[in-house]
Structures are given as structure tokens and as C-alpha cells.
Amino acid sequence: MDPCPFVRILVGNLALKIPVASKPARSGVHPSSSPCFCKIKLKSFPLQTAIVPLIPSESKVSDNQHVIQSLAASFHLSKADLDKLAAKSIFAGKPCLKISIYTGRRGATCGINSGRLLGKVSVPLDLTGSEIRAAVYQNGWVGVGNMGGDDTNSTQMHLNVRSEPDPRFVFQFDGEPECSPQVFQIQGNIRQPVFTCKFSFRNSSTGDRNLMSRSSTLEPSISSRSWLTSIGSERERPGKERKGWSITVHDLSGSPVAAASMVTPFVASPGSDRVSRSNPGAWLILRPGDNTWKPWGRLEAWRERGSSDGLGYRFELLLDTNGGMSTTGILLSESTLPTKKGGKFAIDMSGRGSNTNGRTTPSNSSSPACSPRSSGDHGYGLWPYCLYRGFVMSSTVEGEGKCSKPAVEVSVQHVNCTEDAAAFVALAAAMDLSMDACQLFSHKLRKELCHQQDNMS
């Protein structure tokens, strides 16, 4: 089945050049001594913000040598988004990317923006046919407030704005993961079943037998069992805890092709009824290989404190090193989702990821300096583990108490076989179930998530 067309609008290589004479006279907000930032907006998509490096006016080297090759923002457009923008453009002209540049600090105090507006830049986008071709809309210096201006005495901004096709496979759970649903592949109005999910419990008496059982072509090995038991036993303790959940993804022939197992219980912190960041619960995402299961990734989740009351998470890729698994993972995604509204879990190595609130994922600042985040779109990295580039995957996560049927998008370039797609589906299920696992322990879970022994107690 063919993938769905998607387009990414990428904005990067930002820099600002402000002549001395045009510096604002207001004390404390001179661009030479204060940071500059911009707000980037495309129609109804969430607003994104980014720091804009300032080129010293007294610099004697070429301005372009100061421009850092980096990605500041990205917008992901589906075929429906493209059609909607094209329909509006009949009456309102071409859609435009609007960038507002500010001096001072980002954020607001008492509802008043702390930054001072310096100027605006508007870049028209011709998205007709963008699903089959790449295009560059702007690459170089533009006058702020005067699109296309080249007045050397005015404030100027350097930016690169381009689009590139990014076809994706789209999957939709037909029910909540704990209800063992089917998973459909979506292509336009066509829905085709591709996987089935089986939710179950593991316990000390059966170990990982239920998880590891599969057709006669794949039997569990000692090494795979030791991974599940050793990682899961590190912090198991009596008291308030949720443990033993697992979900196995099967193909249409009934063979398991991926799995997610809760290997570290979700335990309430002492004196509280919530899972803390210092002691998160964890899932192991498994893929078949060499007639056994092999760990592929590790997902940790917890409940954030404070007014945000969010679901914190981090996902690490586990490397297969000479037949053995590395104990240290490579961080691919880390952020927070609102527990009330939910949002999107995403792995995006384009240089900048954001959840549905437009917040930058911390993984971009905690990855190695030459990690994949700087190696696919604006600049080239030398990181030896560039397994993933650009957009990798995303999945929807509903807020607490809402019916959740995760929608999963996976970039075509990261799917070479059924097991590849199934691993991302299993990861999406684990992320969705983490919202339930991190519910306050004063709240009762739905019956499908409660072990029979829990219901009897």
C-alpha cells in the first residue's frame, strides 16, 4: 500500500544584522547586549519560536561566515493541510510564512510580552505540487519589514526557507491499546488492517512466558529473558505500583513482529501518589531477531509536578554491539505532554522537535553536539550513529479520561520491513499506556488495566 504524501516546511540558518544607527535607544534592550528571538507562524499551525544570532556590526569578516547552519522551525503538512491552504489561496493569495523579530527576553510577565518587536519578514509559499518536489522559497538576506529589500543601512535577516517531500505511513489503532485492538494503515479514505495488538500481564510466576511465546520459528532464549527480568527487577518494591503490562504486535499471519514490555514498575514516590521523575517507570521495546526478542528501545515516563501537571517522557535507542546490547542508550526524544489535553509524542531529528504546544523538546539540547539533530537538514554531522534523520515518527496521546485510539505517522525512509513499522506501533502503544500508568494513584484505573488479583483485593 502506498504511503501518504506529506511536506515539511523547514526554516533555518537564521541571523540578524543591525546597523549601529538603527539600534533602539531604549535602555536595556540593545540587540548588541540582549538576545534576539523570533516568532514563526504559518496559518493555523502552532506558533514556534527560535533564537536569532546577532552578527556584530563591527565585524570585518563576511556576514555569511557568521551564519550558523541550523534548523529553527519545521512545519509538517499532510495532503489535507495542503488542500486547505490551496483552497484559501484562491481568495487570499499565496500562503505566507510570517516571522516577527524581537529583542529582549522571550516569554511574558503578567500577560505582557517582555520582548520588543524589531520588525517582520513575510515569505510567500507556493505549495502547489509540493508533495512531489522540493522547493527553496528564500535563501539569503532580506530587509526586515521590507521583503526583498537590499538596503545595507537597514536591519536585515538571513534565513533559509524550503519545502521537501516527506511521505509517511499512517497507522490508526481501532481501539485503546489495553483493549487489544486492530491497527489499520490509512491512505486517503482507504483503511486496511495490517496488525493486531494483544495486551496482557506478566507476573513473577509466569515471568515473560506470555510475552515471549510465539510461533515455532521463534523461541525465547536465556539472553532475552535475562534482559526483561534484570532490567525490571532493579526497583521493584511493594506498595503502590503498576507493573507487568505488555503489548505484543502481530502481523496478519498471527506472528508477533514487535512488543512493548513494562520492565520497571510505575511506583508512587514515598509520601505521594504520583510517579516521580527521579524514579520513572520504563518500557522495553522489542524486535525479533536470531530466533529471539532483542531490545530496540527504552521508554521512561513519569508525572511532572507543578502547575503544568504533565506527562514527562524520554525515549532512548539501544544499540546492538557485536551481538550484545549496549547498556547506554542514545537519546532520541524527551519532552512533556499535558495530562489534560494530551498531545503528540514525536521523534524528530530535524534539529528541532516540538509537541502540540510548540514547546521545543529538550532532547535537542541534550544530544551530542554532532548528533543527528545537526546532520540532515541544515548542516552535516559526523556522529557515527546517524541511524535516523529528519522526521522519524509521531503518535497522538489523548489526555486522561479520554478515549484513546493512537494515530501513528512513520517516515517512509525509516521503514524497510514489517518489523520496522511494528516497532513504532509498539512504541506508540507504550507511550499511550504510560498516560494511564502515570495517573495519580488516588485514581482508579479502568478494569482492562487492572490485574485479576488487583480486582480481587
PDB file of N, CA and C in Angstrom, residues 207-249:
ATOM      1  N   GLY A 207       6.739 -15.174  34.638  1.00  0.00           N
ATOM      2  CA  GLY A 207       7.871 -14.461  34.058  1.00  0.00           C
ATOM      3  C   GLY A 207       7.450 -13.773  32.782  1.00  0.00           C
ATOM      4  N   ASP A 208       8.273 -13.926  31.745  1.00  0.00           N
ATOM      5  CA  ASP A 208       7.940 -13.311  30.472  1.00  0.00           C
ATOM      6  C   ASP A 208       7.467 -14.350  29.464  1.00  0.00           C
ATOM      7  N   ARG A 209       6.907 -15.485  29.957  1.00  0.00           N
ATOM      8  CA  ARG A 209       6.497 -16.557  29.066  1.00  0.00           C
ATOM      9  C   ARG A 209       5.421 -16.112  28.087  1.00  0.00           C
ATOM     10  N   ASN A 210       4.427 -15.344  28.607  1.00  0.00           N
ATOM     11  CA  ASN A 210       3.359 -14.900  27.716  1.00  0.00           C
ATOM     12  C   ASN A 210       3.883 -13.946  26.647  1.00  0.00           C
ATOM     13  N   LEU A 211       4.788 -13.061  27.048  1.00  0.00           N
ATOM     14  CA  LEU A 211       5.341 -12.120  26.090  1.00  0.00           C
ATOM     15  C   LEU A 211       6.186 -12.834  25.053  1.00  0.00           C
ATOM     16  N   MET A 212       6.971 -13.799  25.491  1.00  0.00           N
ATOM     17  CA  MET A 212       7.932 -14.407  24.601  1.00  0.00           C
ATOM     18  C   MET A 212       7.339 -15.508  23.734  1.00  0.00           C
ATOM     19  N   SER A 213       6.129 -15.989  24.053  1.00  0.00           N
ATOM     20  CA  SER A 213       5.555 -17.068  23.261  1.00  0.00           C
ATOM     21  C   SER A 213       5.222 -16.573  21.867  1.00  0.00           C
ATOM     22  N   ARG A 214       5.573 -17.385  20.881  1.00  0.00           N
ATOM     23  CA  ARG A 214       5.237 -17.071  19.501  1.00  0.00           C
ATOM     24  C   ARG A 214       5.326 -18.341  18.697  1.00  0.00           C
ATOM     25  N   SER A 215       5.260 -18.265  17.398  1.00  0.00           N
ATOM     26  CA  SER A 215       5.241 -19.460  16.575  1.00  0.00           C
ATOM     27  C   SER A 215       6.520 -20.255  16.759  1.00  0.00           C
ATOM     28  N   SER A 216       6.522 -21.480  16.259  1.00  0.00           N
ATOM     29  CA  SER A 216       7.640 -22.379  16.484  1.00  0.00           C
ATOM     30  C   SER A 216       8.930 -21.887  15.842  1.00  0.00           C
ATOM     31  N   THR A 217       8.836 -20.896  14.961  1.00  0.00           N
ATOM     32  CA  THR A 217      10.043 -20.390  14.314  1.00  0.00           C
ATOM     33  C   THR A 217      10.832 -19.469  15.216  1.00  0.00           C
ATOM     34  N   LEU A 218      10.248 -19.065  16.347  1.00  0.00           N
ATOM     35  CA  LEU A 218      10.955 -18.137  17.234  1.00  0.00           C
ATOM     36  C   LEU A 218      10.701 -18.537  18.667  1.00  0.00           C
ATOM     37  N   GLU A 219      11.719 -19.001  19.346  1.00  0.00           N
ATOM     38  CA  GLU A 219      11.601 -19.407  20.738  1.00  0.00           C
ATOM     39  C   GLU A 219      12.413 -18.459  21.610  1.00  0.00           C
ATOM     40  N   PRO A 220      11.962 -18.216  22.841  1.00  0.00           N
ATOM     41  CA  PRO A 220      12.716 -17.315  23.720  1.00  0.00           C
ATOM     42  C   PRO A 220      14.057 -17.913  24.110  1.00  0.00           C
ATOM     43  N   SER A 221      15.036 -17.057  24.273  1.00  0.00           N
ATOM     44  CA  SER A 221      16.357 -17.520  24.697  1.00  0.00           C
ATOM     45  C   SER A 221      16.654 -17.006  26.098  1.00  0.00           C
ATOM     46  N   ILE A 222      17.692 -17.539  26.694  1.00  0.00           N
ATOM     47  CA  ILE A 222      18.078 -17.106  28.032  1.00  0.00           C
ATOM     48  C   ILE A 222      18.442 -15.635  28.043  1.00  0.00           C
ATOM     49  N   SER A 223      19.131 -15.185  26.973  1.00  0.00           N
ATOM     50  CA  SER A 223      19.568 -13.787  26.947  1.00  0.00           C
ATOM     51  C   SER A 223      18.387 -12.837  26.912  1.00  0.00           C
ATOM     52  N   SER A 224      17.361 -13.156  26.117  1.00  0.00           N
ATOM     53  CA  SER A 224      16.220 -12.252  26.030  1.00  0.00           C
ATOM     54  C   SER A 224      15.457 -12.216  27.342  1.00  0.00           C
ATOM     55  N   ARG A 225      15.320 -13.355  28.006  1.00  0.00           N
ATOM     56  CA  ARG A 225      14.635 -13.375  29.290  1.00  0.00           C
ATOM     57  C   ARG A 225      15.417 -12.593  30.341  1.00  0.00           C
ATOM     58  N   SER A 226      16.742 -12.714  30.294  1.00  0.00           N
ATOM     59  CA  SER A 226      17.547 -12.010  31.289  1.00  0.00           C
ATOM     60  C   SER A 226      17.418 -10.511  31.124  1.00  0.00           C
ATOM     61  N   TRP A 227      17.254 -10.030  29.893  1.00  0.00           N
ATOM     62  CA  TRP A 227      17.058  -8.591  29.688  1.00  0.00           C
ATOM     63  C   TRP A 227      15.796  -8.127  30.386  1.00  0.00           C
ATOM     64  N   LEU A 228      14.708  -8.882  30.201  1.00  0.00           N
ATOM     65  CA  LEU A 228      13.437  -8.462  30.787  1.00  0.00           C
ATOM     66  C   LEU A 228      13.470  -8.520  32.304  1.00  0.00           C
ATOM     67  N   THR A 229      14.039  -9.587  32.835  1.00  0.00           N
ATOM     68  CA  THR A 229      13.997  -9.767  34.282  1.00  0.00           C
ATOM     69  C   THR A 229      15.004  -8.875  34.996  1.00  0.00           C
ATOM     70  N   SER A 230      16.206  -8.723  34.416  1.00  0.00           N
ATOM     71  CA  SER A 230      17.233  -7.932  35.102  1.00  0.00           C
ATOM     72  C   SER A 230      16.879  -6.458  35.139  1.00  0.00           C
ATOM     73  N   ILE A 231      16.375  -5.937  34.020  1.00  0.00           N
ATOM     74  CA  ILE A 231      16.017  -4.521  33.996  1.00  0.00           C
ATOM     75  C   ILE A 231      14.788  -4.279  34.851  1.00  0.00           C
ATOM     76  N   GLY A 232      13.840  -5.193  34.809  1.00  0.00           N
ATOM     77  CA  GLY A 232      12.597  -4.975  35.532  1.00  0.00           C
ATOM     78  C   GLY A 232      12.715  -5.154  37.031  1.00  0.00           C
ATOM     79  N   SER A 233      13.750  -5.846  37.499  1.00  0.00           N
ATOM     80  CA  SER A 233      13.829  -6.135  38.927  1.00  0.00           C
ATOM     81  C   SER A 233      14.613  -5.099  39.709  1.00  0.00           C
ATOM     82  N   GLU A 234      15.184  -4.111  38.991  1.00  0.00           N
ATOM     83  CA  GLU A 234      16.066  -3.162  39.661  1.00  0.00           C
ATOM     84  C   GLU A 234      15.359  -2.413  40.786  1.00  0.00           C
ATOM     85  N   ARG A 235      14.100  -1.976  40.539  1.00  0.00           N
ATOM     86  CA  ARG A 235      13.447  -1.097  41.506  1.00  0.00           C
ATOM     87  C   ARG A 235      12.065  -1.601  41.912  1.00  0.00           C
ATOM     88  N   GLU A 236      11.803  -2.898  41.679  1.00  0.00           N
ATOM     89  CA  GLU A 236      10.512  -3.414  42.093  1.00  0.00           C
ATOM     90  C   GLU A 236      10.429  -3.402  43.615  1.00  0.00           C
ATOM     91  N   ARG A 237       9.308  -2.946  44.130  1.00  0.00           N
ATOM     92  CA  ARG A 237       9.145  -2.883  45.573  1.00  0.00           C
ATOM     93  C   ARG A 237       7.650  -2.965  45.883  1.00  0.00           C
ATOM     94  N   PRO A 238       7.300  -3.425  47.048  1.00  0.00           N
ATOM     95  CA  PRO A 238       5.888  -3.485  47.398  1.00  0.00           C
ATOM     96  C   PRO A 238       5.323  -2.082  47.580  1.00  0.00           C
ATOM     97  N   GLY A 239       4.006  -1.989  47.579  1.00  0.00           N
ATOM     98  CA  GLY A 239       3.354  -0.695  47.775  1.00  0.00           C
ATOM     99  C   GLY A 239       2.557  -0.309  46.554  1.00  0.00           C
ATOM    100  N   LYS A 240       2.368   0.985  46.382  1.00  0.00           N
ATOM    101  CA  LYS A 240       1.610   1.469  45.236  1.00  0.00           C
ATOM    102  C   LYS A 240       2.444   1.314  43.970  1.00  0.00           C
ATOM    103  N   GLU A 241       1.994   0.465  43.077  1.00  0.00           N
ATOM    104  CA  GLU A 241       2.738   0.250  41.841  1.00  0.00           C
ATOM    105  C   GLU A 241       1.844  -0.330  40.764  1.00  0.00           C
ATOM    106  N   ARG A 242       2.232  -0.064  39.538  1.00  0.00           N
ATOM    107  CA  ARG A 242       1.582  -0.645  38.365  1.00  0.00           C
ATOM    108  C   ARG A 242       2.684  -1.339  37.575  1.00  0.00           C
ATOM    109  N   LYS A 243       2.518  -2.629  37.358  1.00  0.00           N
ATOM    110  CA  LYS A 243       3.600  -3.391  36.748  1.00  0.00           C
ATOM    111  C   LYS A 243       3.044  -4.539  35.910  1.00  0.00           C
ATOM    112  N   GLY A 244       3.938  -5.098  35.104  1.00  0.00           N
ATOM    113  CA  GLY A 244       3.622  -6.310  34.366  1.00  0.00           C
ATOM    114  C   GLY A 244       2.828  -6.115  33.085  1.00  0.00           C
ATOM    115  N   TRP A 245       2.570  -4.879  32.664  1.00  0.00           N
ATOM    116  CA  TRP A 245       1.821  -4.691  31.430  1.00  0.00           C
ATOM    117  C   TRP A 245       2.708  -5.016  30.234  1.00  0.00           C
ATOM    118  N   SER A 246       2.126  -5.586  29.214  1.00  0.00           N
ATOM    119  CA  SER A 246       2.849  -5.824  27.966  1.00  0.00           C
ATOM    120  C   SER A 246       1.864  -5.811  26.810  1.00  0.00           C
ATOM    121  N   ILE A 247       2.354  -5.436  25.658  1.00  0.00           N
ATOM    122  CA  ILE A 247       1.523  -5.446  24.459  1.00  0.00           C
ATOM    123  C   ILE A 247       2.358  -5.996  23.319  1.00  0.00           C
ATOM    124  N   THR A 248       1.812  -6.973  22.613  1.00  0.00           N
ATOM    125  CA  THR A 248       2.506  -7.627  21.514  1.00  0.00           C
ATOM    126  C   THR A 248       1.792  -7.310  20.210  1.00  0.00           C
ATOM    127  N   VAL A 249       2.568  -6.915  19.197  1.00  0.00           N
ATOM    128  CA  VAL A 249       2.026  -6.581  17.879  1.00  0.00           C
ATOM    129  C   VAL A 249       2.224  -7.775  16.956  1.00  0.00           C
TER     130      VAL A 249
END
